[in-house]
Amino acid sequence: MTAGRKPLAGYRRIVVKIGSALLVDRASGLKSDWLSSICSDVTRLKAQGAEVLIVSSGAIALGRTVLKLPSGALKLEESQAAAAVGQIALARAWSESLSRNQLVAGQILLTLGDTEERRRYLNARATISQLLKIGAIPIINENDTVATSEIRYGDNDRLAARVATMTGADLLVLLSDIDGLYTAPPHLDPNAAFLDVIPAITPEIEAMAGGAASELSRGGMRTKIDAGKIATSAGCAMIIASGKTEHPLAAIDEDTRSSWFAPSSSPVTARKTWIAGQLQPAGELRVDAGAERALASGKSLLPAGVVSVTGHFHRGDTIAILGGSGREVARGLAGYDSEEATRIAGRKSAEIEAILGYAGRAAMVHRDDLVMTGASARSEQNDVSEQEPLHA
Ligand code: GLU
């Protein structure tokens, strides 16, 4: 294995994106033998301790086959209808195939706003986190039935990268019919060299994928490199590998050719800088000494430690956290609206449901969304809290 690379089981949380052509044959429909082979790869990885999330394409392709639609471009409403028919069959196939390995599948259909708007992002992340916590395999796709060209990811490469960063995954695997990155299009240039390790996505690497408007890049390498930029800058490694054979994940470990993109070495600082850098926190939480100590040791802020709430904010807004002397000790993204935060401040997490009328989150500010900003915290700017599991 090349320097910097490690076996897949060495990763903690892996997002695997599967291209439509791997799962669906235009004539015969779902490739069920291939599907069971990847389900057994997933089962092996889970047994070795890795968490696995699947971003599965194929809804539109499968729907076309089921509906026997003629080949050629589909109108928007046709592809939405094909997706509606195909997604239900796709989800069922995943669920059945995983259950043969005693694994449970949970379907998540995302629209663009679910990863781009902070509050919806936190909500989607919490659901996925809970699925992982109970040991289920999230099966994720774009909700193509309601996506229109203005409000869609359009390709599952970038969707998978957003899912990887949203869930703090440390590896994103893009499986398609392309085995990796070449210095030039291999079918056009006999001198094209294969790259098995890409330390950083430089402008030269981007140029190899073709410009955005290039005929060659359409639906191919361009979106994969875009996905790589999203993933690696958040500290998540990425592998582009061919899924054309059965057991494609096992094949990566067996040294079948694939391209590995190294994660950025200082991702946590980048995200912390982003939260800490919000110009105007929308509100303030005053916390007690116990909570201040808990925050300093990397824990989430629980309602019990909150003494008072000031300002008007929504869940997902950046808020300042003030210590006993009134100085700012941290910033984070609110887990509750200000009105709800006021009602549960000082109360035990177990009381939240009785007070609010629904079972809310245990944390007022989750540690994944927290950055210490007080002078005493400067030494901890490089902690690894973001690399830990999502659940507190
Ligand atoms: N979401 C689409 C589908 O499931 C696939 C998008 C893609 O292939 O990138 O049909």
Coordinates of N, CA and C in Angstrom, one line a residue, residues 224-302:
K224 N -16.0 14.8 -9.4 CA -15.2 14.0 -8.4 C -14.1 14.9 -7.8
I225 N -13.5 15.7 -8.6 CA -12.5 16.6 -8.0 C -13.2 17.6 -7.1
D226 N -14.3 18.1 -7.6 CA -15.1 19.1 -6.7 C -15.4 18.4 -5.4
A227 N -15.8 17.1 -5.4 CA -16.1 16.4 -4.2 C -14.8 16.3 -3.4
G228 N -13.7 16.0 -4.0 CA -12.4 15.9 -3.3 C -12.1 17.2 -2.6
K229 N -12.4 18.3 -3.2 CA -12.0 19.6 -2.5 C -12.9 19.8 -1.3
I230 N -14.2 19.4 -1.4 CA -15.1 19.6 -0.2 C -14.6 18.6 0.9
A231 N -14.3 17.4 0.5 CA -14.0 16.4 1.5 C -12.6 16.6 2.2
T232 N -11.6 16.8 1.3 CA -10.2 16.9 1.9 C -10.0 18.1 2.7
S233 N -10.7 19.2 2.3 CA -10.5 20.4 3.1 C -11.2 20.3 4.5
A234 N -12.1 19.3 4.6 CA -12.7 19.1 5.9 C -12.0 18.0 6.7
G235 N -10.8 17.5 6.2 CA -10.1 16.5 6.9 C -10.5 15.1 6.5
C236 N -11.2 14.9 5.4 CA -11.7 13.6 5.0 C -10.9 13.1 3.8
A237 N -10.3 12.0 3.9 CA -9.6 11.4 2.7 C -10.6 11.0 1.6
M238 N -10.1 10.9 0.4 CA -11.1 10.4 -0.6 C -10.4 9.4 -1.5
I239 N -11.1 8.4 -1.9 CA -10.6 7.4 -2.9 C -11.5 7.4 -4.1
I240 N -11.0 7.4 -5.3 CA -11.7 7.2 -6.5 C -11.3 5.8 -6.9
A241 N -12.3 4.9 -7.1 CA -12.0 3.5 -7.5 C -13.1 3.0 -8.4
S242 N -12.7 2.0 -9.2 CA -13.6 1.4 -10.1 C -14.5 0.4 -9.3
G243 N -15.8 0.4 -9.6 CA -16.7 -0.5 -9.0 C -17.2 -1.5 -10.0
K244 N -16.5 -1.7 -11.1 CA -17.0 -2.6 -12.1 C -16.9 -4.1 -11.8
T245 N -16.1 -4.4 -10.8 CA -16.0 -5.8 -10.4 C -16.8 -6.0 -9.1
E246 N -17.2 -7.3 -8.8 CA -17.8 -7.5 -7.6 C -16.9 -7.3 -6.4
H247 N -17.4 -7.1 -5.2 CA -16.6 -6.8 -4.0 C -15.6 -5.6 -4.3
P248 N -16.1 -4.5 -4.7 CA -15.3 -3.4 -5.0 C -14.5 -2.8 -3.8
L249 N -15.1 -2.9 -2.6 CA -14.4 -2.3 -1.5 C -13.2 -3.3 -1.1
A250 N -13.5 -4.5 -1.1 CA -12.4 -5.5 -0.8 C -11.3 -5.3 -1.8
A251 N -11.6 -5.0 -3.1 CA -10.6 -4.9 -4.1 C -9.7 -3.7 -3.8
I252 N -10.2 -2.6 -3.2 CA -9.4 -1.5 -2.9 C -8.3 -1.9 -1.9
D253 N -8.6 -2.7 -1.0 CA -7.7 -3.2 0.0 C -6.7 -4.2 -0.6
E254 N -7.1 -4.9 -1.7 CA -6.2 -5.8 -2.3 C -5.3 -5.1 -3.3
D255 N -5.2 -3.8 -3.2 CA -4.3 -3.1 -4.1 C -4.7 -3.0 -5.5
T256 N -6.0 -3.2 -5.8 CA -6.4 -2.9 -7.2 C -6.2 -1.4 -7.3
R257 N -5.9 -0.9 -8.5 CA -5.6 0.5 -8.7 C -6.7 1.4 -8.3
S258 N -6.4 2.5 -7.5 CA -7.3 3.5 -7.2 C -6.5 4.8 -6.8
S259 N -7.2 5.9 -6.9 CA -6.5 7.2 -6.5 C -6.9 7.6 -5.1
W260 N -6.0 7.9 -4.3 CA -6.2 8.3 -2.9 C -5.8 9.8 -2.8
F261 N -6.8 10.6 -2.3 CA -6.6 12.0 -2.1 C -6.4 12.2 -0.6
A262 N -5.2 12.8 -0.2 CA -4.9 13.0 1.2 C -5.8 14.1 1.8
P263 N -6.2 13.9 3.1 CA -7.0 14.9 3.8 C -6.1 16.1 4.1
S264 N -6.7 17.3 4.2 CA -5.9 18.4 4.7 C -5.4 18.2 6.1
S265 N -4.2 18.7 6.4 CA -3.7 18.4 7.7 C -4.2 19.3 8.8
S266 N -4.8 20.4 8.5 CA -5.3 21.3 9.5 C -6.8 21.6 9.4
P267 N -7.7 20.6 9.2 CA -9.1 20.9 9.0 C -9.8 21.4 10.2
V268 N -9.4 20.9 11.3 CA -10.2 21.3 12.5 C -10.0 22.8 12.8
T269 N -8.8 23.3 12.6 CA -8.5 24.7 12.8 C -9.4 25.5 11.8
A270 N -9.5 25.0 10.6 CA -10.2 25.7 9.6 C -11.7 25.9 10.0
R271 N -12.3 24.8 10.5 CA -13.7 24.9 10.9 C -13.8 25.8 12.1
K272 N -12.9 25.6 13.1 CA -13.0 26.4 14.3 C -12.8 27.9 13.9
T273 N -12.0 28.1 13.0 CA -11.8 29.5 12.5 C -13.1 30.0 12.0
W274 N -13.8 29.2 11.3 CA -15.1 29.6 10.7 C -16.1 30.0 11.7
I275 N -16.3 29.1 12.7 CA -17.2 29.4 13.8 C -16.8 30.6 14.6
A276 N -15.5 30.6 15.0 CA -15.0 31.7 15.8 C -15.1 33.0 15.1
G277 N -15.0 32.9 13.7 CA -14.9 34.1 12.9 C -16.2 34.8 12.6
Q278 N -17.3 34.2 13.1 CA -18.6 34.8 12.8 C -18.6 36.2 13.4
L279 N -19.0 37.2 12.6 CA -18.8 38.6 13.0 C -19.7 39.0 14.2
Q280 N -21.0 38.6 14.1 CA -21.9 39.0 15.1 C -22.7 37.8 15.7
P281 N -22.3 37.3 16.8 CA -23.0 36.2 17.4 C -24.5 36.7 17.7
A282 N -25.5 35.9 17.4 CA -26.8 36.3 17.5 C -27.4 36.4 18.9
G283 N -26.6 35.8 19.9 CA -27.0 35.8 21.3 C -25.9 35.4 22.2
E284 N -26.3 35.3 23.5 CA -25.3 34.9 24.5 C -25.9 33.9 25.5
L285 N -25.0 33.0 25.9 CA -25.4 32.1 27.0 C -24.4 32.3 28.1
R286 N -24.9 32.6 29.3 CA -24.0 32.7 30.4 C -24.0 31.4 31.1
V287 N -22.8 30.8 31.4 CA -22.8 29.5 32.0 C -22.1 29.5 33.4
D288 N -22.4 28.4 34.1 CA -21.8 28.4 35.5 C -20.4 27.8 35.4
A289 N -19.7 27.7 36.6 CA -18.3 27.3 36.6 C -18.1 25.9 36.2
G290 N -19.1 25.0 36.6 CA -19.0 23.6 36.2 C -19.1 23.4 34.7
A291 N -20.0 24.2 34.0 CA -20.1 24.1 32.6 C -18.9 24.6 31.9
E292 N -18.3 25.7 32.5 CA -17.1 26.3 31.9 C -16.0 25.2 31.9
R293 N -15.9 24.5 33.0 CA -14.8 23.4 33.1 C -15.1 22.3 32.1
A294 N -16.4 22.0 32.0 CA -16.8 20.9 31.0 C -16.4 21.3 29.6
L295 N -16.7 22.6 29.2 CA -16.4 23.1 27.9 C -14.9 23.0 27.6
A296 N -14.1 23.4 28.6 CA -12.7 23.4 28.5 C -12.1 22.0 28.3
S297 N -12.8 21.0 28.8 CA -12.3 19.7 28.6 C -12.9 19.0 27.3
G298 N -13.6 19.8 26.5 CA -14.1 19.3 25.2 C -15.5 18.7 25.2
K299 N -16.2 19.0 26.3 CA -17.6 18.4 26.3 C -18.6 19.4 25.7
S300 N -19.8 18.8 25.4 CA -20.9 19.7 25.0 C -21.4 20.5 26.1
L301 N -22.1 21.6 25.7 CA -22.8 22.4 26.7 C -24.2 21.9 27.0
L302 N -24.5 21.5 28.2 CA -25.8 21.0 28.5 C -26.7 22.1 29.1

